[in-house]
Structure formats: structure tokens, C-alpha cells
Coordinates of C-alpha atoms in Angstrom, one line a residue:
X295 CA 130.7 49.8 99.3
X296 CA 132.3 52.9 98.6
X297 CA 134.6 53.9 101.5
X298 CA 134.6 57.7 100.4
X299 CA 131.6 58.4 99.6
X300 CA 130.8 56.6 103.0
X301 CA 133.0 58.6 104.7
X302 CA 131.7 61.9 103.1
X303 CA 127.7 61.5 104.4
X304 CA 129.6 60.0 107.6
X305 CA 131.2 63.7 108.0
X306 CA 128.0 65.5 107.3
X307 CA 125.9 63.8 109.8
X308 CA 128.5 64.7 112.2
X309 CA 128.9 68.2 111.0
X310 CA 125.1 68.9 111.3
X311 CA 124.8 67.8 115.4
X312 CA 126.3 71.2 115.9
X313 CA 122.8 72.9 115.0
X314 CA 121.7 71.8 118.1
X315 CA 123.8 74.0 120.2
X316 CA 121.9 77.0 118.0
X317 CA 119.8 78.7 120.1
X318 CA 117.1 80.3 118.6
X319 CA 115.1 83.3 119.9
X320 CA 111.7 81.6 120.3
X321 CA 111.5 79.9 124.1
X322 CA 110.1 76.3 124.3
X323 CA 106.1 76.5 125.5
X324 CA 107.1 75.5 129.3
X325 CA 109.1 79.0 128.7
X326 CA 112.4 77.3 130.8
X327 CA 114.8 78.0 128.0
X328 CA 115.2 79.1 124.1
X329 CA 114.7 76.0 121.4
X330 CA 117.3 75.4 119.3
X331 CA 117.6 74.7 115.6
X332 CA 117.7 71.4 115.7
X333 CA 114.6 71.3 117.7
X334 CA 113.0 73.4 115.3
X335 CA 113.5 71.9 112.0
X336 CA 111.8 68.5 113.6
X337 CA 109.1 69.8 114.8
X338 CA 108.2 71.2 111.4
X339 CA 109.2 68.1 110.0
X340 CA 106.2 66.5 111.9
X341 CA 104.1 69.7 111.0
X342 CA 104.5 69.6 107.3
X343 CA 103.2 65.7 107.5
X344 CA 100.1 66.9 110.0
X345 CA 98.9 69.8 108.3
X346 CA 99.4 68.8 104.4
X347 CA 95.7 68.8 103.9
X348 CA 96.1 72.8 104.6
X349 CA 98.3 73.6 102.0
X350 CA 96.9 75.7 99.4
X351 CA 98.4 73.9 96.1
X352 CA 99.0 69.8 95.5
X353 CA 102.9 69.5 96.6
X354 CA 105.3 66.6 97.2
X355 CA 105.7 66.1 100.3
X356 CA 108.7 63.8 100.8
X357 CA 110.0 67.3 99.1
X358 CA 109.0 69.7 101.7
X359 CA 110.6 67.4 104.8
X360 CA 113.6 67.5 103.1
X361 CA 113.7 70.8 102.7
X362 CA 112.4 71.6 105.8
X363 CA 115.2 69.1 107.8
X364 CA 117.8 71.1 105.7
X365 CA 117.0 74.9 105.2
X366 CA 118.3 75.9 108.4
X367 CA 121.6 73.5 108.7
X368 CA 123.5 76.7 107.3
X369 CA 122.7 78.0 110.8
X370 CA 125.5 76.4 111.9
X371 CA 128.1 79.0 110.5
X372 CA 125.6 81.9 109.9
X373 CA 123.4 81.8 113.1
X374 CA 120.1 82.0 113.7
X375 CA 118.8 85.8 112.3
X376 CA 116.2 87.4 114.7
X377 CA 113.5 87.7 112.0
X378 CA 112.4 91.4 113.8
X379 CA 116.0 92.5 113.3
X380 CA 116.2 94.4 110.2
X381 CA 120.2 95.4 110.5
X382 CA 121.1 91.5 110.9
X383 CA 119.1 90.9 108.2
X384 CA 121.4 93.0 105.4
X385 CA 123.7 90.2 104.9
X386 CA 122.0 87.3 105.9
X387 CA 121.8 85.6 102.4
X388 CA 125.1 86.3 102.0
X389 CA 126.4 84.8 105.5
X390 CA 123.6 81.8 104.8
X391 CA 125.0 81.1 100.9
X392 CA 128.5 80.8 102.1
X393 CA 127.4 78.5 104.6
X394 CA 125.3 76.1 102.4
X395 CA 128.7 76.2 100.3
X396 CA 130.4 74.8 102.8
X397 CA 127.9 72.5 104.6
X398 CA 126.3 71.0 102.2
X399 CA 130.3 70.5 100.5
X400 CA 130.9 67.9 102.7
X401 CA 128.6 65.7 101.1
X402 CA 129.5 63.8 98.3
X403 CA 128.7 65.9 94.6
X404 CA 125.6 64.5 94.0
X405 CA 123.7 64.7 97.8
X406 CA 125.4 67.9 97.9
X407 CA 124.1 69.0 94.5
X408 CA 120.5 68.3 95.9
X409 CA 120.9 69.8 99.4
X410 CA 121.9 73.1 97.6
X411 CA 119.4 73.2 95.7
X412 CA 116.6 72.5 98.0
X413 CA 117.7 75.2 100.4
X414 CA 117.8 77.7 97.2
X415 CA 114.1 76.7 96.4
X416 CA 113.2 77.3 99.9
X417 CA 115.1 81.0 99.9
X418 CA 113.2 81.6 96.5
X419 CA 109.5 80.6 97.9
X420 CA 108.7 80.5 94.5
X421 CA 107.5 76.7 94.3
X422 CA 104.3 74.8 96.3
X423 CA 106.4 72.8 98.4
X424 CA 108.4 75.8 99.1
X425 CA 105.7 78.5 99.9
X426 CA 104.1 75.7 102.0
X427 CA 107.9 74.9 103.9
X428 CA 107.9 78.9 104.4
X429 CA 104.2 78.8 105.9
X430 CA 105.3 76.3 108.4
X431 CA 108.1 77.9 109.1
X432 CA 106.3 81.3 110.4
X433 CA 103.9 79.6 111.9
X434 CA 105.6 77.6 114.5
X435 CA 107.2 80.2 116.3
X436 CA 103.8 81.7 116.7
X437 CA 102.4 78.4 118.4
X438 CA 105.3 78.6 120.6
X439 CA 105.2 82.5 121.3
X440 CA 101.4 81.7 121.8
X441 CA 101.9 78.7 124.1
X442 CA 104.8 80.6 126.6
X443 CA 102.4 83.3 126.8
X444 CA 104.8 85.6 124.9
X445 CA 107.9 85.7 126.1
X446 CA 109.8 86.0 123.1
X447 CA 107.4 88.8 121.9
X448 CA 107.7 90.9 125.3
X449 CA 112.0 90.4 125.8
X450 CA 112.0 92.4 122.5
X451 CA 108.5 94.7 122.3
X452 CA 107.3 92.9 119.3
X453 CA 104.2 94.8 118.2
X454 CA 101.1 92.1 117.0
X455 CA 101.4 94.6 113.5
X456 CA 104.9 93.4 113.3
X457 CA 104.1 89.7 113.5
X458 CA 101.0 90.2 111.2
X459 CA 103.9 92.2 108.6
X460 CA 106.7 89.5 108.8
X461 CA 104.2 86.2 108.8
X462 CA 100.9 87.1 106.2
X463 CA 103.2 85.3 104.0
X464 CA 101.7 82.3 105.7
X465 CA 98.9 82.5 103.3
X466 CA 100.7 82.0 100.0
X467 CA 101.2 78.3 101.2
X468 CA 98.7 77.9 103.4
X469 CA 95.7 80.2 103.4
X470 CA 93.5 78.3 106.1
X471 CA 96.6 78.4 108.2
X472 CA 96.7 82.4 108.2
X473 CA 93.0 82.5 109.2
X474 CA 94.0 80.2 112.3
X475 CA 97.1 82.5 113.1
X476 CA 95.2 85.6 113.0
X477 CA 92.8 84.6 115.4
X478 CA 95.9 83.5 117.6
X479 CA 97.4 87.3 117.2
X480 CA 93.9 88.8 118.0
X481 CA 94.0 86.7 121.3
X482 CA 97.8 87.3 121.9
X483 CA 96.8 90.8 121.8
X484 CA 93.7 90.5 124.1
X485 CA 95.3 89.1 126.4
X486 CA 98.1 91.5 126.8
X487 CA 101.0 88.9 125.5
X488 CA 101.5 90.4 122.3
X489 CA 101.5 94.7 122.2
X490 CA 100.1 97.2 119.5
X491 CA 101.9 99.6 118.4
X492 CA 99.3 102.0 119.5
X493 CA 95.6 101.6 121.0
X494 CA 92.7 103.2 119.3
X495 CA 92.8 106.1 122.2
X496 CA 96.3 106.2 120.6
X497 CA 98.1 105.6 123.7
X498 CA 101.3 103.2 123.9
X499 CA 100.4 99.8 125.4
X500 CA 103.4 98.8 127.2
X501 CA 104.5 95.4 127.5
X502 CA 104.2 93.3 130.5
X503 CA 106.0 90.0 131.3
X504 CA 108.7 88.0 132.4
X505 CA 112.3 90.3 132.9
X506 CA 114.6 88.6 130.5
X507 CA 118.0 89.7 129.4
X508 CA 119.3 86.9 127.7
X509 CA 120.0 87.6 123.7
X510 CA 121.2 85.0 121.2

């Protein structure tokens, strides 16, 4: 056995339980508190097994779960980006690269040589596996936005043409998976959990819900 190398994947796995005191924005569907990271990159673990048949090209999969389980490990040091917050977005790759530096570091060269460079193919979205990771990755906060009736959505006045914008990437990986989500957004927006930016007497809809303050 080698005690260093040992040692090395030893201090990763210890490293990475810190992701789940990440809080993320999206609230768990019983709406009681936020998920965390660690929480999140399961579930779409399990997704990207369930919904394979959906994707829109032939992909390995054991590929995708990995990636999946480790795109978001750099949250640890960078912290979980509101994806409707344009300003924290300016230097999110750069806060995100340093931290897959160090991370991923820890391992020994060659698992760390892989980590890397499966969280750079999922930042690309250039490959199958990744545009399919990606699609998965949109499309769970929606399920959970759908299934707290919002909450997420209403704290911050999110607009169903601003989840249509960020997610219609959905259907580079997954184009059956975009029909599903656009039905979920028409019914978000029907049912007064999700806003428009305007209705068509052109009139703001305001945003009814829950009063929450709490930001991550």
C-alpha cells in the first residue's frame, strides 16, 4: 500500500464534507430550509442515472456522475453563485479555477489530473456528457422551485422569462427535458409562483409568497 498516496485521497474526502455546510439558494420542496451543495450534487447523481434515456446524444455515463459529484466541490472556497446575479457572476470562473486548483491539489497527481479536467469539460459544455451534466444541472433547481411553490423565485422576483433565458440551455443535452420544463414554467406562471415581467395588458404582476430575508 502506498501510505501517501493513501493519505492524499484520505485528505480530499475530508476536505470535500465541507460542501455540505454550502447553502445554496434553491429551498428543499418541504420549503423548511435552503439545500446545500452536497445535497445537490447527489441528487443529480441519481438524476443523471434516471433520465439517461432523455439525453439527446449517446454519452458515457459513469462520465457524467463523476462529473456531476465533482463540478461543484470548488464551491467550497468560491461559494455557491446566485445564477440570477449577474455582478457575482464577473469573476466567478476565476474564484471557481483557483478553487479547483487547490481542491482537487490535494489529491494525488493523477486523480487530481482527472478531477481537473472533468470540472473543465463541464465549464466548457462543449462534450455530450457535459451538455447533458449542464441539463441536469438547470433542471433540478426548477423541480425544486416548482415543488416549494416558488420560494426561491418570489425571495428574489425572478421573472418566468429569466428562468426560460438562464435554463433553454437545457435543450442542448436534453431536448425532451426542455419540453417538460417549459410546461412546468407555463404552470409556475399560472399559478402565480413564478412572475412575468409584464402581463399582456402590460401591467407588473407582483409577486406573492412567503416573506423571506435570508440571503446566502
Amino acid at each position: 500500500m502506498d501510505a501517501d498516496r493513501l493519505e492524499r485521497q484520505i485528505a480530499f474526502i475530508t476536505e470535500i464534507d465541507k460542501l455540505k455546510q454550502v447553502l445554496r439558494r434553491t429551498y428543499l420542496i418541504d420549503g423548511e430550509r435552503r439545500e446545500n451543495s452536497a445535497e445537490h450534487s447527489w441528487h443529480l447523481a441519481v438524476m443523471a442515472v434516471l433520465l439517461s434515456e432523455y439525453a439527446r446524444e449517446e454519452l458515457d455515463l459513469a462520465r457524467v456522475v463523476k462529473m456531476l459529484l465533482l463540478h461543484d466541490v470548488v464551491e467550497i472556497d468560491a461559494g455557491d453563485t446566485f445564477a440570477y446575479d449577474e455582478a457575482a457572476h464577473a469573476d466567478k470562473e476565476e474564484r471557481e479555477r483557483r478553487a479547483a486548483e487547490r481542491i482537487f491539489n490535494l489529491l494525488p497527481a493523477d486523480m487530481a489530473g482527472e478531477a481537473f479536467a472533468l470540472w473543465e469539460e463541464f465549464e466548457a459544455g462543449a462534450t455530450p456528457e457535459a451538455k447533458y451534466a449542464e441539463a441536469l444541472d438547470r433542471l433540478q433547481p426548477i423541480l425544486l422551485n416548482c415543488g416549494s411553490g416558488g420560494i426561491a423565485w418570489r425571495e428574489h422576483g425572478i421573472s418566468s422569462e429569466q428562468v426560460i433565458a438562464r435554463n433553454r440551455h437545457i435543450e442542448l443535452g436534453a431536448p425532451a427535458l426542455w419540453t417538460y420544463v417549459r410546461g412546468l414554467i407555463d404552470r409556475a406562471e399560472s399559478g402565480g409562483t413564478l412572475r412575468r415581467e409584464r402581463d399582456p395588458a402590460g401591467s407588473e404582476r407582483a409577486a406573492t409568497g412567503r416573506d423571506r430575508t435570508e440571503q446566502t
